Amino acid sequence: MVKVVIVGAAGRMGRMLIAGALQDKDLELAGGVVEPGFPEVGADLGNLGGQQPIGVFAVDNLDAAIGNADVVIEFTAPEASVQHVELAARHKKAAVIGTTGLDAAQMERIRAAARSVPVLVAPNMSVGVNVLERILPLIARTLGEGYDIEIVEAHHRMKKDAPSGTALKLAQVIAEALGKDLDDVGVYGRHGIAPRTEGEIGVHAVRAGGIVGDHRVIFANDGEEIEIVHRAFSRQTFVLGALRAAKYIVNQKPGLYSIQDVLEVA
Ligand code: NAD
């Protein structure tokens, strides 16, 4: 049994991760961490996950829960995530990070922590999106220059970061496949007099209602268009990926891993 602590246990993902961990015969839910000052501090984790009480209670700091764990699963917010990985590294525990919106400096700190423990960072835990990461470079390279590339993502109204970590990752793998730097070719939304220039990769974010996560990648020239769409119907797809990642990462050597390492997308 792999013992997991879920950080962000009162969040949308955290609650579903609790339910998922409780149903997984290979996992033991060893603890849950909620934000300090939140009403869920002290709540039974079973209840937070919409299940029967289990007699394990939410705490308000990872330090208090990590001793019982083999691996930390983290879905919170960027700065909190980095601090949690640094704490996991001090305790020599593996970590799975689902939080998106990490900037370059925060990724650098995570990379530093990953020198002493295995850490998996995945802005999208679904198999389908990771298949896209494999096939989009092939499409981009095969089409070559002359096709306009645009990525349109849509998420629920509560999502904080924009564009999504997934849209950025997809833009990055396409840019790399074309031998370009996303910092040079990425254009994030358009407003006013903003004509498209050659070679741009446009990235656009829609925020509405309860959309779980849609990503659409368009390759178009004057004569034709290829459109690749991924639509997550439920957060359950991310939960299953994260739990699988937790079981994988506990057996790895220190280092930074991606979900591609787990999903064995050929
Ligand atoms: P949410 O706002 O519902 O939940 C985040 C939770 O983290 C909140 O309950 C908040 O109180 C808690 N939190 C913040 N700081 C904390 C701290 N220091 N200690 C403990 N808890 C803390 O958001 P969500 O929809 O569950 O998403 C969380 C993150 O996961 C976001 O970055 C989101 O983009 C990302 N996400 C990733 C994937 C993926 O596949 N990787 C899928 C869905 C969401």
GROMACS .gro file of C-alpha atoms and ligand atoms in nm:
model
  310
    1MET     CA    1   0.000   0.000   0.000
    2VAL     CA    2   0.129   0.342  -0.094
    3LYS     CA    3   0.046   0.603   0.169
    4VAL     CA    4  -0.067   0.936   0.023
    5VAL     CA    5  -0.123   1.280   0.171
    6ILE     CA    6  -0.348   1.507  -0.035
    7VAL     CA    7  -0.270   1.878  -0.013
    8GLY     CA    8  -0.553   2.109  -0.115
    9ALA     CA    9  -0.793   1.850   0.027
   10ALA     CA   10  -1.090   2.090   0.037
   11GLY     CA   11  -1.052   2.200  -0.326
   12ARG     CA   12  -1.237   2.074  -0.632
   13MET     CA   13  -0.956   1.836  -0.723
   14GLY     CA   14  -0.862   1.757  -0.362
   15ARG     CA   15  -1.208   1.626  -0.269
   16MET     CA   16  -1.219   1.404  -0.576
   17LEU     CA   17  -0.866   1.281  -0.507
   18ILE     CA   18  -0.976   1.179  -0.157
   19ALA     CA   19  -1.267   0.980  -0.300
   20GLY     CA   20  -1.037   0.826  -0.562
   21ALA     CA   21  -0.768   0.732  -0.309
   22LEU     CA   22  -1.026   0.572  -0.079
   23GLN     CA   23  -1.150   0.356  -0.364
   24ASP     CA   24  -0.802   0.250  -0.477
   25LYS     CA   25  -0.692  -0.078  -0.316
   26ASP     CA   26  -0.324   0.005  -0.370
   27LEU     CA   27  -0.344   0.336  -0.183
   28GLU     CA   28  -0.390   0.431   0.179
   29LEU     CA   29  -0.512   0.783   0.254
   30ALA     CA   30  -0.266   0.884   0.526
   31GLY     CA   31  -0.361   1.251   0.554
   32GLY     CA   32  -0.506   1.565   0.403
   33VAL     CA   33  -0.402   1.928   0.424
   34VAL     CA   34  -0.634   2.227   0.382
   35GLU     CA   35  -0.557   2.598   0.377
   36PRO     CA   36  -0.490   2.751   0.722
   37GLY     CA   37  -0.797   2.930   0.861
   38PHE     CA   38  -1.039   2.741   0.638
   39PRO     CA   39  -1.352   2.583   0.792
   40GLU     CA   40  -1.244   2.238   0.669
   41VAL     CA   41  -0.950   2.226   0.915
   42GLY     CA   42  -1.025   1.927   1.143
   43ALA     CA   43  -1.286   1.779   0.906
   44ASP     CA   44  -1.292   1.404   0.854
   45LEU     CA   45  -1.127   1.333   0.518
   46GLY     CA   46  -1.390   1.072   0.430
   47ASN     CA   47  -1.657   1.339   0.460
   48LEU     CA   48  -1.455   1.588   0.255
   49GLY     CA   49  -1.444   1.329  -0.021
   50GLY     CA   50  -1.820   1.273  -0.001
   51GLN     CA   51  -1.771   0.930   0.162
   52GLN     CA   52  -1.819   0.773   0.506
   53PRO     CA   53  -1.594   0.913   0.786
   54ILE     CA   54  -1.257   0.736   0.810
   55GLY     CA   55  -1.119   0.881   1.134
   56VAL     CA   56  -0.838   1.072   0.960
   57PHE     CA   57  -0.871   1.447   0.991
   58ALA     CA   58  -0.762   1.742   0.778
   59VAL     CA   59  -0.474   1.946   0.917
   60ASP     CA   60  -0.367   2.296   0.816
   61ASN     CA   61   0.000   2.229   0.740
   62LEU     CA   62   0.187   1.959   0.554
   63ASP     CA   63   0.451   1.930   0.825
   64ALA     CA   64   0.188   1.776   1.054
   65ALA     CA   65   0.079   1.512   0.802
   66ILE     CA   66   0.384   1.422   0.598
   67GLY     CA   67   0.538   1.186   0.855
   68ASN     CA   68   0.276   0.920   0.776
   69ALA     CA   69   0.312   0.948   0.399
   70ASP     CA   70   0.514   0.792   0.118
   71VAL     CA   71   0.401   1.051  -0.134
   72VAL     CA   72   0.241   1.397  -0.139
   73ILE     CA   73  -0.023   1.480  -0.401
   74GLU     CA   74  -0.051   1.856  -0.441
   75PHE     CA   75  -0.332   2.052  -0.616
   76THR     CA   76  -0.334   2.401  -0.462
   77ALA     CA   77  -0.180   2.724  -0.594
   78PRO     CA   78   0.170   2.798  -0.733
   79GLU     CA   79   0.353   2.947  -0.433
   80ALA     CA   80   0.197   2.699  -0.189
   81SER     CA   81   0.293   2.413  -0.420
   82VAL     CA   82   0.658   2.513  -0.428
   83GLN     CA   83   0.671   2.538  -0.051
   84HIS     CA   84   0.509   2.196  -0.020
   85VAL     CA   85   0.762   2.037  -0.257
   86GLU     CA   86   1.049   2.196  -0.065
   87LEU     CA   87   0.904   2.056   0.257
   88ALA     CA   88   0.860   1.711   0.097
   89ALA     CA   89   1.226   1.723  -0.009
   90ARG     CA   90   1.336   1.801   0.347
   91HIS     CA   91   1.137   1.497   0.465
   92LYS     CA   92   1.268   1.281   0.177
   93LYS     CA   93   0.917   1.215   0.042
   94ALA     CA   94   0.811   1.190  -0.320
   95ALA     CA   95   0.565   1.444  -0.464
   96VAL     CA   96   0.311   1.474  -0.747
   97ILE     CA   97   0.227   1.832  -0.846
   98GLY     CA   98  -0.090   1.903  -1.043
   99THR     CA   99  -0.099   2.275  -0.970
  100THR     CA  100  -0.076   2.493  -1.281
  101GLY     CA  101   0.047   2.848  -1.335
  102LEU     CA  102   0.399   2.782  -1.200
  103ASP     CA  103   0.637   3.049  -1.331
  104ALA     CA  104   1.001   2.992  -1.434
  105ALA     CA  105   1.142   3.083  -1.091
  106GLN     CA  106   0.897   2.849  -0.917
  107MET     CA  107   0.983   2.566  -1.158
  108GLU     CA  108   1.351   2.626  -1.080
  109ARG     CA  109   1.284   2.579  -0.708
  110ILE     CA  110   1.092   2.259  -0.782
  111ARG     CA  111   1.382   2.137  -0.996
  112ALA     CA  112   1.618   2.207  -0.704
  113ALA     CA  113   1.397   2.007  -0.465
  114ALA     CA  114   1.386   1.723  -0.719
  115ARG     CA  115   1.760   1.675  -0.675
  116SER     CA  116   1.691   1.500  -0.345
  117VAL     CA  117   1.347   1.335  -0.404
  118PRO     CA  118   1.142   1.219  -0.706
  119VAL     CA  119   0.894   1.490  -0.813
  120LEU     CA  120   0.639   1.463  -1.091
  121VAL     CA  121   0.492   1.784  -1.233
  122ALA     CA  122   0.201   1.757  -1.475
  123PRO     CA  123  -0.023   2.045  -1.577
  124ASN     CA  124  -0.261   1.790  -1.725
  125MET     CA  125  -0.296   1.438  -1.587
  126SER     CA  126  -0.524   1.303  -1.862
  127VAL     CA  127  -0.409   1.038  -2.107
  128GLY     CA  128  -0.575   1.216  -2.400
  129VAL     CA  129  -0.392   1.545  -2.358
  130ASN     CA  130  -0.066   1.360  -2.327
  131VAL     CA  131  -0.140   1.183  -2.654
  132LEU     CA  132  -0.187   1.531  -2.803
  133GLU     CA  133   0.159   1.627  -2.679
  134ARG     CA  134   0.295   1.341  -2.885
  135ILE     CA  135   0.100   1.396  -3.206
  136LEU     CA  136   0.098   1.777  -3.232
  137PRO     CA  137   0.473   1.802  -3.301
  138LEU     CA  138   0.430   1.547  -3.580
  139ILE     CA  139   0.146   1.747  -3.737
  140ALA     CA  140   0.336   2.076  -3.701
  141ARG     CA  141   0.655   1.935  -3.853
  142THR     CA  142   0.471   1.758  -4.134
  143LEU     CA  143   0.271   2.066  -4.234
  144GLY     CA  144   0.578   2.284  -4.205
  145GLU     CA  145   0.570   2.661  -4.249
  146GLY     CA  146   0.268   2.832  -4.400
  147TYR     CA  147   0.002   2.710  -4.158
  148ASP     CA  148  -0.135   2.944  -3.894
  149ILE     CA  149  -0.142   2.780  -3.551
  150GLU     CA  150  -0.392   2.885  -3.285
  151ILE     CA  151  -0.482   2.723  -2.953
  152VAL     CA  152  -0.816   2.799  -2.789
  153GLU     CA  153  -0.881   2.668  -2.440
  154ALA     CA  154  -1.196   2.690  -2.228
  155HIS     CA  155  -1.236   2.633  -1.854
  156HIS     CA  156  -1.481   2.700  -1.572
  157ARG     CA  157  -1.525   3.052  -1.439
  158MET     CA  158  -1.329   2.982  -1.117
  159LYS     CA  159  -1.000   2.894  -1.286
  160LYS     CA  160  -0.736   3.143  -1.174
  161ASP     CA  161  -0.447   3.109  -1.420
  162ALA     CA  162  -0.475   3.190  -1.791
  163PRO     CA  163  -0.399   3.055  -2.038
  164SER     CA  164  -0.416   2.703  -1.896
  165GLY     CA  165  -0.096   2.518  -1.816
  166THR     CA  166  -0.206   2.263  -2.075
  167ALA     CA  167  -0.246   2.523  -2.352
  168LEU     CA  168   0.101   2.657  -2.270
  169LYS     CA  169   0.247   2.306  -2.279
  170LEU     CA  170   0.083   2.230  -2.614
  171ALA     CA  171   0.209   2.562  -2.756
  172GLN     CA  172   0.556   2.483  -2.625
  173VAL     CA  173   0.578   2.137  -2.784
  174ILE     CA  174   0.457   2.279  -3.117
  175ALA     CA  175   0.707   2.566  -3.103
  176GLU     CA  176   0.990   2.325  -3.021
  177ALA     CA  177   0.889   2.096  -3.309
  178LEU     CA  178   0.923   2.395  -3.543
  179GLY     CA  179   1.258   2.496  -3.396
  180LYS     CA  180   1.115   2.811  -3.240
  181ASP     CA  181   1.109   2.960  -2.893
  182LEU     CA  182   0.758   3.011  -2.755
  183ASP     CA  183   0.879   3.334  -2.590
  184ASP     CA  184   0.935   3.471  -2.941
  185VAL     CA  185   0.625   3.337  -3.122
  186GLY     CA  186   0.355   3.308  -2.854
  187VAL     CA  187   0.074   3.567  -2.874
  188TYR     CA  188  -0.174   3.563  -2.586
  189GLY     CA  189  -0.513   3.702  -2.694
  190ARG     CA  190  -0.565   3.988  -2.936
  191HIS     CA  191  -0.718   4.328  -2.887
  192GLY     CA  192  -0.743   4.642  -3.098
  193ILE     CA  193  -0.536   4.663  -3.417
  194ALA     CA  194  -0.358   4.331  -3.382
  195PRO     CA  195  -0.313   4.156  -3.716
  196ARG     CA  196  -0.164   3.810  -3.718
  197THR     CA  197   0.203   3.799  -3.813
  198GLU     CA  198   0.367   3.502  -3.982
  199GLY     CA  199   0.483   3.226  -3.753
  200GLU     CA  200   0.281   3.331  -3.450
  201ILE     CA  201   0.127   3.073  -3.222
  202GLY     CA  202  -0.190   3.235  -3.086
  203VAL     CA  203  -0.319   3.121  -2.746
  204HIS     CA  204  -0.666   3.221  -2.625
  205ALA     CA  205  -0.850   3.157  -2.300
  206VAL     CA  206  -1.228   3.132  -2.251
  207ARG     CA  207  -1.369   3.127  -1.897
  208ALA     CA  208  -1.735   3.026  -1.861
  209GLY     CA  209  -1.966   2.834  -1.631
  210GLY     CA  210  -1.857   2.486  -1.532
  211ILE     CA  211  -1.645   2.383  -1.831
  212VAL     CA  212  -1.405   2.115  -1.703
  213GLY     CA  213  -1.134   2.169  -1.968
  214ASP     CA  214  -1.142   2.201  -2.347
  215HIS     CA  215  -0.839   2.248  -2.574
  216ARG     CA  216  -0.863   2.309  -2.946
  217VAL     CA  217  -0.556   2.333  -3.169
  218ILE     CA  218  -0.601   2.478  -3.517
  219PHE     CA  219  -0.360   2.449  -3.809
  220ALA     CA  220  -0.494   2.645  -4.107
  221ASN     CA  221  -0.379   2.791  -4.436
  222ASP     CA  222  -0.584   2.945  -4.717
  223GLY     CA  223  -0.695   2.606  -4.845
  224GLU     CA  224  -0.755   2.381  -4.546
  225GLU     CA  225  -0.769   2.337  -4.174
  226ILE     CA  226  -0.681   2.062  -3.929
  227GLU     CA  227  -0.849   2.099  -3.593
  228ILE     CA  228  -0.764   1.875  -3.297
  229VAL     CA  229  -0.998   1.892  -2.999
  230HIS     CA  230  -0.962   1.744  -2.653
  231ARG     CA  231  -1.250   1.774  -2.410
  232ALA     CA  232  -1.238   1.657  -2.049
  233PHE     CA  233  -1.591   1.556  -1.942
  234SER     CA  234  -1.506   1.515  -1.576
  235ARG     CA  235  -1.221   1.587  -1.333
  236GLN     CA  236  -1.217   1.211  -1.274
  237THR     CA  237  -0.981   1.178  -1.570
  238PHE     CA  238  -0.726   1.400  -1.387
  239VAL     CA  239  -0.781   1.213  -1.059
  240LEU     CA  240  -0.703   0.875  -1.211
  241GLY     CA  241  -0.388   1.014  -1.373
  242ALA     CA  242  -0.271   1.172  -1.047
  243LEU     CA  243  -0.325   0.853  -0.845
  244ARG     CA  244  -0.141   0.651  -1.107
  245ALA     CA  245   0.139   0.908  -1.095
  246ALA     CA  246   0.161   0.874  -0.714
  247LYS     CA  247   0.207   0.497  -0.739
  248TYR     CA  248   0.473   0.544  -1.006
  249ILE     CA  249   0.675   0.821  -0.843
  250VAL     CA  250   0.732   0.648  -0.507
  251ASN     CA  251   0.952   0.389  -0.682
  252GLN     CA  252   1.167   0.635  -0.876
  253LYS     CA  253   1.507   0.785  -0.809
  254PRO     CA  254   1.529   1.157  -0.726
  255GLY     CA  255   1.462   1.376  -1.030
  256LEU     CA  256   1.194   1.568  -1.214
  257TYR     CA  257   0.938   1.354  -1.396
  258SER     CA  258   0.643   1.424  -1.623
  259ILE     CA  259   0.316   1.240  -1.670
  260GLN     CA  260   0.454   1.111  -2.000
  261ASP     CA  261   0.685   0.892  -1.791
  262VAL     CA  262   0.383   0.731  -1.625
  263LEU     CA  263   0.129   0.696  -1.898
  264GLU     CA  264   0.360   0.520  -2.140
  265VAL     CA  265   0.194   0.697  -2.429
  266ALA     CA  266   0.372   0.528  -2.720
  267NAD     P1  267  -0.954   2.488  -0.600
  267NAD     O1  268  -0.940   2.634  -0.584
  267NAD     O2  269  -1.092   2.426  -0.597
  267NAD     O3  270  -0.867   2.412  -0.488
  267NAD     C1  271  -0.742   2.454  -0.445
  267NAD     C2  272  -0.740   2.432  -0.295
  267NAD     O4  273  -0.607   2.453  -0.248
  267NAD     C3  274  -0.832   2.530  -0.220
  267NAD     O5  275  -0.919   2.455  -0.137
  267NAD     C4  276  -0.734   2.614  -0.139
  267NAD     O6  277  -0.789   2.654  -0.015
  267NAD     C5  278  -0.621   2.514  -0.120
  267NAD     N1  279  -0.494   2.574  -0.077
  267NAD     C6  280  -0.436   2.689  -0.118
  267NAD     N2  281  -0.322   2.710  -0.047
  267NAD     C7  282  -0.308   2.604   0.037
  267NAD     C8  283  -0.213   2.566   0.135
  267NAD     N3  284  -0.107   2.644   0.162
  267NAD     N4  285  -0.231   2.451   0.203
  267NAD     C9  286  -0.336   2.371   0.177
  267NAD     N5  287  -0.432   2.402   0.087
  267NAD    C10  288  -0.417   2.516   0.018
  267NAD     O7  289  -0.881   2.451  -0.736
  267NAD     P2  290  -0.881   2.314  -0.818
  267NAD     O8  291  -0.978   2.326  -0.931
  267NAD     O9  292  -0.890   2.197  -0.725
  267NAD    O10  293  -0.737   2.323  -0.885
  267NAD    C11  294  -0.620   2.331  -0.805
  267NAD    C12  295  -0.499   2.342  -0.899
  267NAD    O11  296  -0.489   2.225  -0.979
  267NAD    C13  297  -0.508   2.459  -0.998
  267NAD    O12  298  -0.378   2.508  -1.020
  267NAD    C14  299  -0.561   2.392  -1.124
  267NAD    O13  300  -0.528   2.462  -1.242
  267NAD    C15  301  -0.490   2.260  -1.117
  267NAD     N6  302  -0.551   2.150  -1.193
  267NAD    C16  303  -0.465   2.065  -1.253
  267NAD    C17  304  -0.512   1.955  -1.321
  267NAD    C18  305  -0.412   1.858  -1.379
  267NAD    O14  306  -0.451   1.763  -1.448
  267NAD     N7  307  -0.284   1.876  -1.351
  267NAD    C19  308  -0.649   1.931  -1.328
  267NAD    C20  309  -0.735   2.020  -1.265
  267NAD    C21  310  -0.684   2.129  -1.196
   0.00000   0.00000   0.00000
